[in-house]
Coordinates of C-alpha atoms and ligand atoms in Angstrom, one line a residue:
X19 CA -103.7 65.7 83.8
X20 CA -105.4 63.1 86.2
X21 CA -109.5 63.6 86.0
X22 CA -111.7 62.3 88.2
X23 CA -115.6 62.9 88.3
X24 CA -119.0 61.1 89.0
X25 CA -122.7 61.2 88.9
X26 CA -125.3 59.8 91.0
X27 CA -127.5 57.1 89.9
X28 CA -130.6 58.9 91.6
X29 CA -133.1 59.0 88.7
X30 CA -132.8 60.6 85.2
X31 CA -130.1 62.7 84.0
X32 CA -131.0 66.3 82.7
X33 CA -129.7 69.3 80.8
X34 CA -128.0 70.5 83.8
X35 CA -125.8 67.6 84.5
X36 CA -125.1 67.2 80.9
X37 CA -124.0 70.7 80.1
X38 CA -122.6 71.6 83.8
X39 CA -120.6 68.1 83.8
X40 CA -121.0 65.0 81.4
X41 CA -120.5 66.9 78.0
X42 CA -117.4 68.4 79.8
X43 CA -116.0 64.7 80.4
X44 CA -116.3 63.6 77.0
X45 CA -114.4 66.9 75.8
X46 CA -111.4 66.3 78.4
X47 CA -111.1 62.8 77.5
X48 CA -110.4 63.6 73.9
X49 CA -107.6 66.4 74.9
X50 CA -104.8 66.3 72.5
X51 CA -101.9 63.7 72.6
X52 CA -103.8 61.9 75.4
X53 CA -102.5 64.9 78.2
X54 CA -105.5 63.7 80.3
X55 CA -106.0 60.7 82.2
X56 CA -109.8 60.2 82.9
X57 CA -111.8 58.4 85.5
X58 CA -115.8 58.3 85.5
X59 CA -117.7 56.9 88.3
X60 CA -121.2 56.2 89.1
X61 CA -121.3 57.1 92.7
X62 CA -124.1 54.5 94.2
X63 CA -122.9 55.1 98.0
X64 CA -123.9 58.8 97.4
X65 CA -127.1 57.7 95.9
X66 CA -128.0 56.1 99.0
X67 CA -127.6 59.0 101.5
X68 CA -131.2 60.0 101.1
X69 CA -134.2 57.8 100.7
X70 CA -134.4 55.8 97.7
X71 CA -136.4 52.8 95.6
X72 CA -134.5 49.8 96.5
X73 CA -135.9 47.8 93.7
X74 CA -135.1 50.4 90.9
X75 CA -131.5 50.7 92.1
X76 CA -129.8 48.3 89.9
X77 CA -131.4 49.6 86.8
X78 CA -130.7 53.2 88.0
X79 CA -127.1 52.2 88.5
X80 CA -127.0 50.7 84.9
X81 CA -128.9 53.7 83.5
X82 CA -126.4 56.5 85.0
X83 CA -123.6 54.4 83.0
X84 CA -125.6 54.5 79.7
X85 CA -126.1 58.4 80.0
X86 CA -122.3 58.8 80.8
X87 CA -121.6 56.7 77.6
X88 CA -124.1 58.3 75.5
X89 CA -122.7 61.8 76.5
X90 CA -119.4 60.5 74.4
X91 CA -117.3 59.1 77.2
X92 CA -115.3 56.2 75.5
X93 CA -114.4 53.4 77.7
X94 CA -111.4 52.8 75.2
X95 CA -110.2 56.2 76.2
X96 CA -111.4 56.8 79.8
X97 CA -112.1 54.4 82.7
X98 CA -115.7 54.1 84.2
X99 CA -116.4 51.9 86.9
X100 CA -119.2 51.7 89.9
X101 CA -118.0 53.4 93.3
X102 CA -119.0 50.5 95.5
X103 CA -116.8 47.8 93.3
X104 CA -113.6 49.3 95.1
X105 CA -114.5 49.4 98.8
X106 CA -111.1 51.3 99.4
X107 CA -113.0 54.4 98.6
X108 CA -115.1 54.0 102.0
X109 CA -112.0 53.3 103.8
X110 CA -109.9 56.3 102.9
X111 CA -113.2 58.2 103.6
X112 CA -113.0 56.9 107.2
X113 CA -109.2 57.8 107.5
X114 CA -110.2 61.3 106.1
X115 CA -113.1 61.6 108.4
X116 CA -110.4 61.5 111.5
X117 CA -109.0 65.1 110.0
X118 CA -112.4 66.7 109.0
X119 CA -114.1 68.9 111.5
X120 CA -117.9 69.1 112.1
X121 CA -117.7 73.0 111.5
X122 CA -116.3 72.3 108.0
X123 CA -119.0 69.8 107.1
X124 CA -121.8 72.0 108.5
X125 CA -120.9 74.9 106.4
X126 CA -121.6 72.8 103.1
X127 CA -124.7 74.1 101.4
X128 CA -125.6 71.2 99.6
X129 CA -126.1 69.6 103.1
X130 CA -128.3 72.5 104.0
X131 CA -130.2 72.3 100.9
X132 CA -130.6 68.4 100.9
X133 CA -131.9 68.5 104.6
X134 CA -134.6 71.0 103.7
X135 CA -136.0 67.9 101.4
X136 CA -134.5 65.0 103.7
X137 CA -134.1 63.8 106.7
X138 CA -130.5 64.6 108.6
X139 CA -128.6 61.6 108.3
X140 CA -124.8 61.0 109.2
X141 CA -124.1 59.6 105.7
X142 CA -125.7 62.8 104.0
X143 CA -123.5 64.9 106.5
X144 CA -120.6 62.8 105.7
X145 CA -120.9 62.7 101.6
X146 CA -118.4 65.3 100.9
X147 CA -115.7 63.4 102.8
X148 CA -116.4 60.1 100.8
X149 CA -116.3 62.6 97.5
X150 CA -113.1 63.6 98.6
X151 CA -112.1 60.2 99.3
X152 CA -113.2 59.4 95.6
X153 CA -110.9 62.2 94.1
X154 CA -107.9 61.5 96.5
X155 CA -107.7 57.8 96.0
X156 CA -106.9 58.3 92.4
X157 CA -104.7 61.5 93.3
X158 CA -107.0 63.4 90.7
X159 CA -105.7 67.2 90.0
X160 CA -108.9 67.9 88.1
X161 CA -112.5 67.7 88.7
X162 CA -115.1 68.4 86.2
X163 CA -118.0 69.4 88.1
X164 CA -120.9 71.8 87.9
X165 CA -120.9 75.0 90.4
X166 CA -123.3 73.0 93.1
X167 CA -120.1 70.7 93.8
X168 CA -117.4 73.3 93.7
X169 CA -117.7 73.7 97.8
X170 CA -116.8 70.0 98.1
X171 CA -113.9 70.2 95.7
X172 CA -112.6 73.1 97.9
X173 CA -113.2 71.0 101.0
X174 CA -111.4 68.3 99.0
X175 CA -108.4 70.8 98.6
X176 CA -108.3 71.8 102.5
X177 CA -108.0 68.0 103.4
X178 CA -105.4 67.5 100.9
X179 CA -103.5 70.4 102.5
X180 CA -104.0 69.3 106.0
X181 CA -103.1 65.7 105.4
X182 CA -100.1 66.5 103.5
X183 CA -99.1 69.0 106.3
X184 CA -99.8 66.5 108.9
X185 CA -98.3 63.0 107.7
X186 CA -96.1 63.9 104.6
X187 CA -96.6 65.1 100.8
X188 CA -99.0 62.4 99.4
X189 CA -101.6 64.1 97.5
X190 CA -101.8 66.7 94.7
X191 CA -104.3 69.7 95.2
X192 CA -107.2 68.9 92.9
X193 CA -109.0 72.2 91.2
X194 CA -112.8 72.0 89.7
X195 CA -113.2 72.7 86.1
X196 CA -116.2 74.2 85.2
X197 CA -118.0 74.9 81.9
X198 CA -119.7 77.8 80.7
X199 CA -123.0 76.0 81.8
X200 CA -121.8 75.7 85.1
X201 CA -125.5 76.4 86.7
X202 CA -128.5 75.7 84.6
X203 CA -131.5 77.0 86.0
X204 CA -134.7 75.4 86.6
X205 CA -137.4 76.0 84.0
X206 CA -139.5 77.2 86.9
X207 CA -137.2 80.3 86.8
X208 CA -136.0 79.7 90.4
X209 CA -132.9 77.5 91.6
X210 CA -130.9 75.4 89.8
X211 CA -132.0 72.5 87.7
X212 CA -132.6 69.5 89.9
X213 CA -133.7 65.9 89.3
X214 CA -135.5 65.8 92.6
X215 CA -137.8 68.7 91.3
X216 CA -140.9 68.0 89.8
X217 CA -140.2 66.7 86.0
X218 CA -141.8 70.0 84.4
X219 CA -138.9 72.1 85.8
X220 CA -136.2 69.9 83.9
X221 CA -135.2 68.5 80.4
X222 CA -134.3 64.9 80.9
X223 CA -131.9 63.6 78.5
X224 CA -134.3 61.0 77.7
X225 CA -137.6 63.2 76.9
X226 CA -139.1 62.7 73.9
X227 CA -139.3 65.7 71.2
X228 CA -143.1 66.6 72.4
X229 CA -142.5 66.4 76.0
X230 CA -139.8 68.9 75.5
X231 CA -141.6 71.2 73.2
X232 CA -144.1 71.0 76.2
X233 CA -141.9 72.0 78.8
X234 CA -140.1 74.8 76.8
X235 CA -143.5 76.5 75.9
X236 CA -144.4 76.7 79.6
X237 CA -140.8 77.6 80.9
X238 CA -140.9 80.8 82.9
X239 CA -139.3 84.0 81.0
X240 CA -140.2 87.7 81.9
X241 CA -142.7 89.6 79.8
X242 CA -140.2 90.8 77.1
X243 CA -140.8 94.6 78.0
X244 CA -139.4 95.2 81.5
X245 CA -135.6 97.1 81.6
X246 CA -134.8 94.1 83.8
X247 CA -134.1 91.1 82.0
X248 CA -134.9 87.9 84.2
X249 CA -132.6 85.3 85.2
X250 CA -134.9 82.9 83.9
X251 CA -134.8 84.6 80.5
X252 CA -131.0 84.8 80.2
X253 CA -131.1 81.2 81.2
X254 CA -133.1 80.4 78.5
X255 CA -131.1 82.4 75.9
X256 CA -127.9 81.0 77.3
X257 CA -129.4 77.2 76.6
X258 CA -130.3 78.3 73.5
X259 CA -126.4 79.4 72.7
X260 CA -125.0 75.9 74.1
X261 CA -127.2 74.1 71.2
X262 CA -127.5 76.5 68.4
X263 CA -124.2 78.6 68.9
X264 CA -123.7 81.8 70.8
X265 CA -123.9 83.9 67.5
X266 CA -127.7 83.0 67.4
X267 CA -128.2 83.5 70.9
X268 CA -126.9 86.9 70.7
X269 CA -129.5 87.7 68.1
X270 CA -132.1 86.8 70.6
X271 CA -130.3 88.4 73.6
X272 CA -130.5 91.8 71.0
X273 CA -133.7 91.6 70.3
X274 CA -134.8 90.9 74.3
X275 CA -132.7 94.2 75.4
X276 CA -134.5 96.1 72.3
X277 CA -138.0 94.6 73.7
X278 CA -138.8 93.1 70.6
X279 CA -138.5 89.8 71.4
X280 CA -141.4 87.2 70.6
X281 CA -141.2 84.3 72.8
X282 CA -143.4 82.5 70.9
X283 CA -140.8 82.5 68.0
X284 CA -138.0 82.0 70.5
X285 CA -139.3 79.0 72.5
X286 CA -139.9 76.6 69.7
X287 CA -136.5 77.6 68.1
X288 CA -135.1 76.5 71.6
X289 CA -137.1 73.2 71.8
X290 CA -136.0 72.1 68.0
X291 CA -132.2 73.0 69.1
X292 CA -132.4 71.2 72.4
X293 CA -134.1 67.9 70.2
X294 CA -131.5 68.2 67.7
X295 CA -128.8 67.9 70.2
X296 CA -130.4 65.2 72.1
X297 CA -131.3 62.9 69.1
X298 CA -127.5 61.7 68.7
X299 CA -127.4 61.3 72.5
X300 CA -130.7 59.0 73.0
X301 CA -129.7 57.0 69.6
X302 CA -126.2 56.2 71.4
X303 CA -127.9 55.4 74.6
X304 CA -130.3 53.1 73.1
X305 CA -127.7 51.1 71.6
X306 CA -125.7 50.3 74.7
X307 CA -127.0 47.3 76.4
X308 CA -127.1 46.1 80.1
X309 CA -124.4 43.3 79.5
X310 CA -122.0 46.0 78.1
X311 CA -122.4 48.1 81.1
X312 CA -121.7 45.3 83.7
X313 CA -118.3 44.6 81.3
X314 CA -117.1 48.0 81.5
X315 CA -117.8 48.1 85.3
X316 CA -115.7 44.9 85.5
X317 CA -112.8 45.9 83.3
X318 CA -112.8 49.5 85.0
X319 CA -112.5 48.1 88.8
X320 CA -110.0 45.8 87.8
X321 CA -107.9 48.3 86.4
X322 CA -108.3 50.9 89.2
X323 CA -108.4 48.6 92.3
X324 CA -104.7 48.1 92.3
X325 CA -104.4 51.9 92.2
X326 CA -106.8 52.4 94.9
X327 CA -105.0 49.8 97.3
X328 CA -101.8 51.3 96.7
X329 CA -103.0 55.1 97.7
X330 CA -104.5 53.5 100.9
X331 CA -101.6 51.6 101.8
X332 CA -99.5 54.7 101.6
X333 CA -101.9 56.4 103.6
X334 CA -102.1 54.1 106.3
X335 CA -98.4 53.8 106.2
X336 CA -98.0 57.6 106.6
X337 CA -100.9 57.5 109.3
X338 CA -98.6 54.9 111.5
X339 CA -101.1 52.2 110.8
X340 CA -99.1 49.6 109.2
X341 CA -97.1 47.2 111.8
Ligands
AQP418 N1 -128.5 72.6 87.2 C1 -127.2 72.2 87.3 N2 -126.1 72.7 86.3 C2 -124.9 72.5 86.1 N3 -124.4 71.4 86.6 C3 -125.2 70.6 87.6 N4 -125.1 69.6 87.9 C4 -126.1 69.1 88.9 N5 -127.0 70.0 88.5 C5 -126.5 70.9 87.8 C6 -123.6 68.8 87.8 O1 -123.9 67.3 87.4 C7 -123.0 66.5 88.1 C8 -123.6 65.3 88.5 O2 -124.6 65.8 89.6 P1 -125.0 64.7 90.8 O3 -125.5 63.4 90.3 O4 -124.0 64.7 91.5 O5 -126.5 65.4 91.3 P2 -126.5 66.8 92.0 O6 -125.5 67.3 91.8 O7 -127.0 66.4 93.3 O8 -127.5 67.5 91.2 P3 -128.9 67.2 90.6 O9 -128.7 66.0 89.7 O10 -129.9 68.1 90.7 O11 -129.6 66.2 91.8 P4 -130.4 66.4 92.9 O12 -131.9 66.9 92.7 O13 -130.6 65.3 93.8 O14 -129.7 67.6 93.7 C9 -122.5 67.4 89.1 O15 -121.1 67.6 88.7 C10 -123.1 68.3 89.1 O16 -122.4 69.5 89.6

Protein backbone atom coordinates (compact mmCIF):
# COMPACT_ATOMS: atom_id res chain seq x y z
CA UNK A 1 0.00 0.00 0.00
CA UNK A 2 1.22 3.51 -0.76
CA UNK A 3 1.27 5.58 2.42
CA UNK A 4 1.42 9.37 2.77
CA UNK A 5 1.36 11.59 5.85
CA UNK A 6 2.75 14.88 7.10
CA UNK A 7 3.42 17.05 10.10
CA UNK A 8 3.38 20.81 10.42
CA UNK A 9 6.56 22.57 11.54
CA UNK A 10 4.47 24.55 13.99
CA UNK A 11 6.50 24.11 17.16
CA UNK A 12 7.32 21.20 19.38
CA UNK A 13 6.06 17.69 18.75
CA UNK A 14 4.03 16.21 21.60
CA UNK A 15 2.91 12.77 22.78
CA UNK A 16 -0.32 13.11 20.78
CA UNK A 17 1.55 13.64 17.50
CA UNK A 18 3.88 10.77 18.35
CA UNK A 19 1.34 8.17 19.49
CA UNK A 20 -1.41 9.22 17.08
CA UNK A 21 0.75 9.41 13.98
CA UNK A 22 4.55 9.37 13.96
CA UNK A 23 5.16 6.12 15.84
CA UNK A 24 2.77 4.47 13.40
CA UNK A 25 4.75 5.85 10.46
CA UNK A 26 7.80 3.92 11.58
CA UNK A 27 5.71 0.76 12.07
CA UNK A 28 4.11 1.03 8.64
CA UNK A 29 7.44 1.52 6.90
CA UNK A 30 8.59 -1.76 8.49
CA UNK A 31 5.74 -3.75 6.93
CA UNK A 32 6.65 -7.34 5.98
CA UNK A 33 8.19 -7.86 2.55
CA UNK A 34 8.19 -4.11 1.90
CA UNK A 35 4.48 -4.18 1.07
CA UNK A 36 4.12 -0.50 2.02
CA UNK A 37 5.79 2.36 0.18
CA UNK A 38 5.87 5.25 2.63
CA UNK A 39 6.19 8.99 1.95
CA UNK A 40 6.42 11.49 4.82
CA UNK A 41 6.40 15.24 4.56
CA UNK A 42 7.09 18.35 6.60
CA UNK A 43 4.12 20.46 5.53
CA UNK A 44 5.46 24.01 5.76
CA UNK A 45 2.76 25.48 3.51
CA UNK A 46 0.17 24.29 6.03
CA UNK A 47 2.04 25.82 8.97
CA UNK A 48 1.89 29.34 7.49
CA UNK A 49 -1.93 29.41 7.45
CA UNK A 50 -1.82 31.05 10.93
CA UNK A 51 0.59 33.70 12.26
CA UNK A 52 4.06 32.25 12.89
CA UNK A 53 7.52 33.53 13.85
CA UNK A 54 9.20 33.95 10.45
CA UNK A 55 12.75 33.94 11.87
CA UNK A 56 12.20 30.65 13.69
CA UNK A 57 10.64 28.89 10.71
CA UNK A 58 13.83 27.49 9.07
CA UNK A 59 14.86 25.81 12.34
CA UNK A 60 11.30 24.62 13.00
CA UNK A 61 11.29 22.92 9.59
CA UNK A 62 14.58 21.18 10.35
CA UNK A 63 13.41 20.20 13.83
CA UNK A 64 10.20 18.68 12.47
CA UNK A 65 12.30 16.44 10.22
CA UNK A 66 14.52 15.50 13.17
CA UNK A 67 11.39 14.54 15.13
CA UNK A 68 10.23 12.31 12.28
CA UNK A 69 13.64 10.62 12.04
CA UNK A 70 13.87 10.21 15.82
CA UNK A 71 10.44 8.51 15.79
CA UNK A 72 12.02 5.74 13.75
CA UNK A 73 11.38 6.79 10.15
CA UNK A 74 14.37 5.57 8.16
CA UNK A 75 15.20 7.55 5.00
CA UNK A 76 16.56 4.35 3.45
CA UNK A 77 13.12 2.75 3.70
CA UNK A 78 10.78 5.76 3.42
CA UNK A 79 10.95 9.05 1.55
CA UNK A 80 11.04 12.24 3.62
CA UNK A 81 10.72 15.65 1.97
CA UNK A 82 9.69 19.27 2.42
CA UNK A 83 6.30 20.17 0.94
CA UNK A 84 7.34 23.52 -0.58
CA UNK A 85 10.20 21.81 -2.47
CA UNK A 86 7.57 20.30 -4.78
CA UNK A 87 5.36 23.16 -6.04
CA UNK A 88 3.15 20.69 -7.95
CA UNK A 89 1.28 20.18 -4.63
CA UNK A 90 -0.02 23.74 -4.70
CA UNK A 91 -0.81 23.56 -8.40
CA UNK A 92 -2.89 20.41 -7.89
CA UNK A 93 -4.58 22.11 -4.93
CA UNK A 94 -5.70 24.91 -7.26
CA UNK A 95 -7.16 22.41 -9.72
CA UNK A 96 -8.96 20.58 -6.88
CA UNK A 97 -10.32 23.92 -5.61
CA UNK A 98 -12.38 24.06 -8.77
CA UNK A 99 -14.31 20.94 -7.74
CA UNK A 100 -14.58 21.72 -4.00
CA UNK A 101 -17.63 23.50 -2.59
CA UNK A 102 -17.69 26.25 0.03
CA UNK A 103 -20.22 24.16 1.97
CA UNK A 104 -17.80 21.25 2.25
CA UNK A 105 -14.98 23.43 3.57
CA UNK A 106 -17.32 25.28 5.96
CA UNK A 107 -18.17 21.97 7.63
CA UNK A 108 -14.55 21.20 8.59
CA UNK A 109 -14.39 21.17 12.39
CA UNK A 110 -10.67 21.93 12.42
CA UNK A 111 -11.37 25.20 10.58
CA UNK A 112 -13.98 26.06 13.19
CA UNK A 113 -11.61 25.15 16.04
CA UNK A 114 -8.66 27.04 14.56
CA UNK A 115 -10.65 30.21 13.77
CA UNK A 116 -11.71 30.30 17.42
CA UNK A 117 -8.02 31.13 18.09
CA UNK A 118 -6.85 32.59 14.76
CA UNK A 119 -8.00 35.03 12.09
CA UNK A 120 -10.30 33.66 9.36
CA UNK A 121 -8.03 33.42 6.34
CA UNK A 122 -8.44 31.96 2.86
CA UNK A 123 -5.34 29.76 3.35
CA UNK A 124 -6.71 28.29 6.58
CA UNK A 125 -10.10 27.69 4.95
CA UNK A 126 -8.45 25.99 1.98
CA UNK A 127 -6.04 23.91 4.10
CA UNK A 128 -7.96 20.63 3.55
CA UNK A 129 -7.74 21.01 -0.25
CA UNK A 130 -3.96 21.35 -0.08
CA UNK A 131 -3.91 18.29 2.17
CA UNK A 132 -6.01 16.41 -0.41
CA UNK A 133 -3.49 17.44 -3.09
CA UNK A 134 -0.59 16.24 -0.89
CA UNK A 135 -2.19 12.80 -0.69
CA UNK A 136 -3.55 12.56 -4.23
CA UNK A 137 -0.42 13.72 -6.06
CA UNK A 138 1.28 10.43 -5.03
CA UNK A 139 -1.94 8.41 -5.47
CA UNK A 140 -1.61 7.33 -1.83
CA UNK A 141 -4.02 4.72 -0.49
CA UNK A 142 -3.30 4.91 3.26
CA UNK A 143 -3.00 8.04 5.41
CA UNK A 144 -1.76 7.43 8.99
CA UNK A 145 -3.14 10.35 11.02
CA UNK A 146 -4.72 11.15 14.37
CA UNK A 147 -8.50 11.34 14.73
CA UNK A 148 -8.55 15.13 14.27
CA UNK A 149 -7.45 14.70 10.65
CA UNK A 150 -9.96 12.00 9.68
CA UNK A 151 -12.51 14.54 8.41
CA UNK A 152 -9.88 15.93 6.04
CA UNK A 153 -9.11 12.44 4.71
CA UNK A 154 -12.87 11.91 4.20
CA UNK A 155 -12.96 15.13 2.15
CA UNK A 156 -10.03 13.80 0.11
CA UNK A 157 -12.05 10.64 -0.58
CA UNK A 158 -14.99 12.79 -1.76
CA UNK A 159 -12.70 14.78 -4.06
CA UNK A 160 -11.19 11.58 -5.46
CA UNK A 161 -14.66 10.20 -6.26
CA UNK A 162 -15.76 13.50 -7.79
CA UNK A 163 -12.63 13.90 -9.90
CA UNK A 164 -12.79 10.29 -11.11
CA UNK A 165 -16.46 10.60 -12.10
CA UNK A 166 -16.06 13.99 -13.84
CA UNK A 167 -12.78 13.39 -15.63
CA UNK A 168 -12.17 9.61 -15.63
CA UNK A 169 -10.59 7.11 -13.28
CA UNK A 170 -7.36 8.65 -11.98
CA UNK A 171 -6.97 8.38 -8.20
CA UNK A 172 -7.43 5.57 -5.63
CA UNK A 173 -9.63 6.34 -2.58
CA UNK A 174 -7.27 6.82 0.38
CA UNK A 175 -8.29 5.59 3.80
CA UNK A 176 -7.26 6.96 7.20
CA UNK A 177 -5.03 4.61 9.24
CA UNK A 178 -5.60 5.15 12.97
CA UNK A 179 -3.76 3.90 16.05
CA UNK A 180 -5.19 2.90 19.44
CA UNK A 181 -4.08 6.34 20.68
CA UNK A 182 -5.91 8.20 17.93
CA UNK A 183 -6.91 11.06 20.24
CA UNK A 184 -4.56 11.74 23.15
CA UNK A 185 -6.23 14.20 25.50
CA UNK A 186 -4.71 17.31 27.02
CA UNK A 187 -3.24 16.95 30.54
CA UNK A 188 -5.73 19.63 31.57
CA UNK A 189 -8.46 17.03 31.03
CA UNK A 190 -10.34 18.87 28.29
CA UNK A 191 -9.89 18.61 24.54
CA UNK A 192 -7.10 16.97 22.58
CA UNK A 193 -3.43 17.42 23.41
CA UNK A 194 -2.42 20.34 21.22
CA UNK A 195 0.86 22.18 20.65
CA UNK A 196 -0.90 25.52 20.43
CA UNK A 197 -2.12 25.19 24.06
CA UNK A 198 -0.11 26.01 27.19
CA UNK A 199 3.06 23.81 27.52
CA UNK A 200 1.78 22.52 30.87
CA UNK A 201 -1.05 20.69 29.02
CA UNK A 202 1.19 18.56 26.80
CA UNK A 203 4.32 16.44 27.08
CA UNK A 204 6.74 17.56 24.40
CA UNK A 205 8.89 14.79 22.96
CA UNK A 206 11.92 16.85 23.93
CA UNK A 207 10.86 17.50 27.55
CA UNK A 208 13.53 16.76 30.20
CA UNK A 209 12.73 14.05 32.81
CA UNK A 210 12.07 16.59 35.57
CA UNK A 211 9.69 18.56 33.38
CA UNK A 212 7.80 15.35 32.57
CA UNK A 213 7.55 14.43 36.29
CA UNK A 214 6.23 17.90 37.10
CA UNK A 215 3.69 17.97 34.27
CA UNK A 216 2.36 14.49 35.08
CA UNK A 217 2.12 15.27 38.79
CA UNK A 218 -0.16 18.22 37.99
CA UNK A 219 -2.19 16.40 35.30
CA UNK A 220 -5.92 16.47 36.01
CA UNK A 221 -7.61 13.26 37.26
CA UNK A 222 -10.87 12.52 39.07
CA UNK A 223 -10.84 12.05 42.85
CA UNK A 224 -10.52 8.28 42.52
CA UNK A 225 -13.72 7.70 44.52
CA UNK A 226 -16.60 8.55 42.19
CA UNK A 227 -18.53 5.81 40.36
CA UNK A 228 -17.90 7.50 37.01
CA UNK A 229 -14.29 7.38 35.89
CA UNK A 230 -13.35 10.70 34.26
CA UNK A 231 -12.05 10.90 30.68
CA UNK A 232 -8.90 12.58 32.04
CA UNK A 233 -8.15 9.54 34.23
CA UNK A 234 -8.90 7.10 31.40
CA UNK A 235 -6.56 9.12 29.16
CA UNK A 236 -3.68 8.86 31.66
CA UNK A 237 -4.21 5.12 32.22
CA UNK A 238 -4.32 4.60 28.44
CA UNK A 239 -1.07 6.55 28.14
CA UNK A 240 0.45 4.25 30.73
CA UNK A 241 -0.70 1.28 28.63
CA UNK A 242 1.09 2.73 25.58
CA UNK A 243 4.39 2.86 27.44
CA UNK A 244 4.27 0.14 30.08
CA UNK A 245 2.04 -2.41 28.31
CA UNK A 246 -1.69 -3.04 28.46
CA UNK A 247 -1.40 -5.57 31.30
CA UNK A 248 0.20 -2.99 33.60
CA UNK A 249 -2.42 -0.38 32.67
CA UNK A 250 -5.23 -2.88 33.34
CA UNK A 251 -3.97 -3.28 36.92
CA UNK A 252 -4.36 0.45 37.56
CA UNK A 253 -7.76 0.46 35.83
CA UNK A 254 -8.92 -2.36 38.14
CA UNK A 255 -7.70 -0.34 41.14
CA UNK A 256 -9.58 2.72 39.89
CA UNK A 257 -12.78 0.66 39.45
CA UNK A 258 -12.31 -0.68 42.99
CA UNK A 259 -11.67 2.94 44.15
CA UNK A 260 -8.34 1.91 45.67
CA UNK A 261 -6.07 3.69 43.20
CA UNK A 262 -3.43 5.95 44.70
CA UNK A 263 -2.57 8.68 42.22
CA UNK A 264 0.54 9.38 44.28
CA UNK A 265 1.78 5.96 43.09
CA UNK A 266 0.22 5.88 39.63
CA UNK A 267 1.49 9.27 38.46
CA UNK A 268 5.21 8.67 39.20
CA UNK A 269 4.93 5.24 37.50
CA UNK A 270 3.42 6.93 34.44
CA UNK A 271 6.08 9.66 34.41
CA UNK A 272 8.92 7.09 34.56
CA UNK A 273 7.33 5.01 31.77
CA UNK A 274 7.17 8.11 29.55
CA UNK A 275 10.75 9.11 30.41
CA UNK A 276 11.95 5.59 29.46
CA UNK A 277 10.20 5.74 26.08
CA UNK A 278 11.45 9.23 25.30
CA UNK A 279 15.08 8.57 26.15
CA UNK A 280 15.97 6.70 22.93
CA UNK A 281 13.89 9.19 20.91
CA UNK A 282 15.81 12.12 22.42
CA UNK A 283 19.15 10.37 21.88
CA UNK A 284 18.39 9.66 18.22
CA UNK A 285 17.16 13.23 17.72
CA UNK A 286 20.33 14.72 19.18
CA UNK A 287 22.37 12.60 16.76
CA UNK A 288 20.81 14.09 13.59
CA UNK A 289 22.50 17.19 12.19
CA UNK A 290 20.90 20.06 10.27
CA UNK A 291 23.07 19.18 7.27
CA UNK A 292 21.81 15.59 7.24
CA UNK A 293 18.22 16.84 7.20
CA UNK A 294 18.94 19.16 4.27
CA UNK A 295 20.47 16.27 2.31
CA UNK A 296 17.51 14.00 3.11
CA UNK A 297 15.11 16.73 1.90
CA UNK A 298 17.09 17.23 -1.33
CA UNK A 299 17.16 13.49 -2.06
CA UNK A 300 13.49 13.08 -1.15
CA UNK A 301 12.35 15.89 -3.44
CA UNK A 302 14.52 14.62 -6.30
CA UNK A 303 12.91 11.18 -6.00
CA UNK A 304 9.32 12.43 -5.74
CA UNK A 305 9.29 15.38 -8.14
CA UNK A 306 8.98 13.24 -11.31
CA UNK A 307 6.02 11.36 -9.76
CA UNK A 308 4.29 14.64 -8.82
CA UNK A 309 4.93 16.07 -12.29
CA UNK A 310 3.54 12.95 -13.93
CA UNK A 311 0.32 13.06 -11.88
CA UNK A 312 -0.13 16.77 -12.56
CA UNK A 313 0.31 16.22 -16.30
CA UNK A 314 -2.27 13.43 -16.24
CA UNK A 315 -4.72 15.63 -14.32
CA UNK A 316 -4.28 18.58 -16.68
CA UNK A 317 -4.77 16.33 -19.69
CA UNK A 318 -7.96 14.88 -18.20
CA UNK A 319 -9.23 18.38 -17.38
CA UNK A 320 -8.65 19.54 -20.97
CA UNK A 321 -5.79 21.89 -20.15
CA UNK A 322 -3.09 20.51 -22.42
CA UNK A 323 -3.18 21.81 -25.98
N1 LIG B 1 -3.86 14.85 20.55
C1 LIG B 1 -3.60 14.09 19.50
N2 LIG B 1 -3.80 12.75 19.57
C2 LIG B 1 -3.52 11.94 18.51
N3 LIG B 1 -3.01 12.41 17.33
C3 LIG B 1 -2.79 13.74 17.22
N4 LIG B 1 -2.30 14.51 16.22
C4 LIG B 1 -2.28 15.82 16.62
N5 LIG B 1 -2.75 15.92 17.89
C5 LIG B 1 -3.08 14.63 18.29
C6 LIG B 1 -1.85 13.99 14.93
O1 LIG B 1 -0.48 14.37 14.74
C7 LIG B 1 -0.23 14.51 13.33
C8 LIG B 1 0.53 15.79 13.07
O2 LIG B 1 -0.24 16.89 13.53
P1 LIG B 1 -0.12 18.33 12.90
O3 LIG B 1 1.28 18.76 12.88
O4 LIG B 1 -0.81 18.36 11.59
O5 LIG B 1 -0.86 19.22 13.95
P2 LIG B 1 -2.38 19.28 14.37
O6 LIG B 1 -3.17 18.12 13.89
O7 LIG B 1 -2.90 20.62 13.98
O8 LIG B 1 -2.33 19.13 15.94
P3 LIG B 1 -1.43 19.81 16.98
O9 LIG B 1 -0.08 19.17 16.92
O10 LIG B 1 -2.06 19.74 18.29
O11 LIG B 1 -1.33 21.32 16.54
P4 LIG B 1 -2.37 22.51 16.80
O12 LIG B 1 -2.18 22.93 18.21
O13 LIG B 1 -1.92 23.56 15.84
O14 LIG B 1 -3.76 22.01 16.55
C9 LIG B 1 -1.59 14.47 12.64
O15 LIG B 1 -1.76 13.21 12.03
C10 LIG B 1 -2.57 14.66 13.76
O16 LIG B 1 -3.80 14.01 13.50
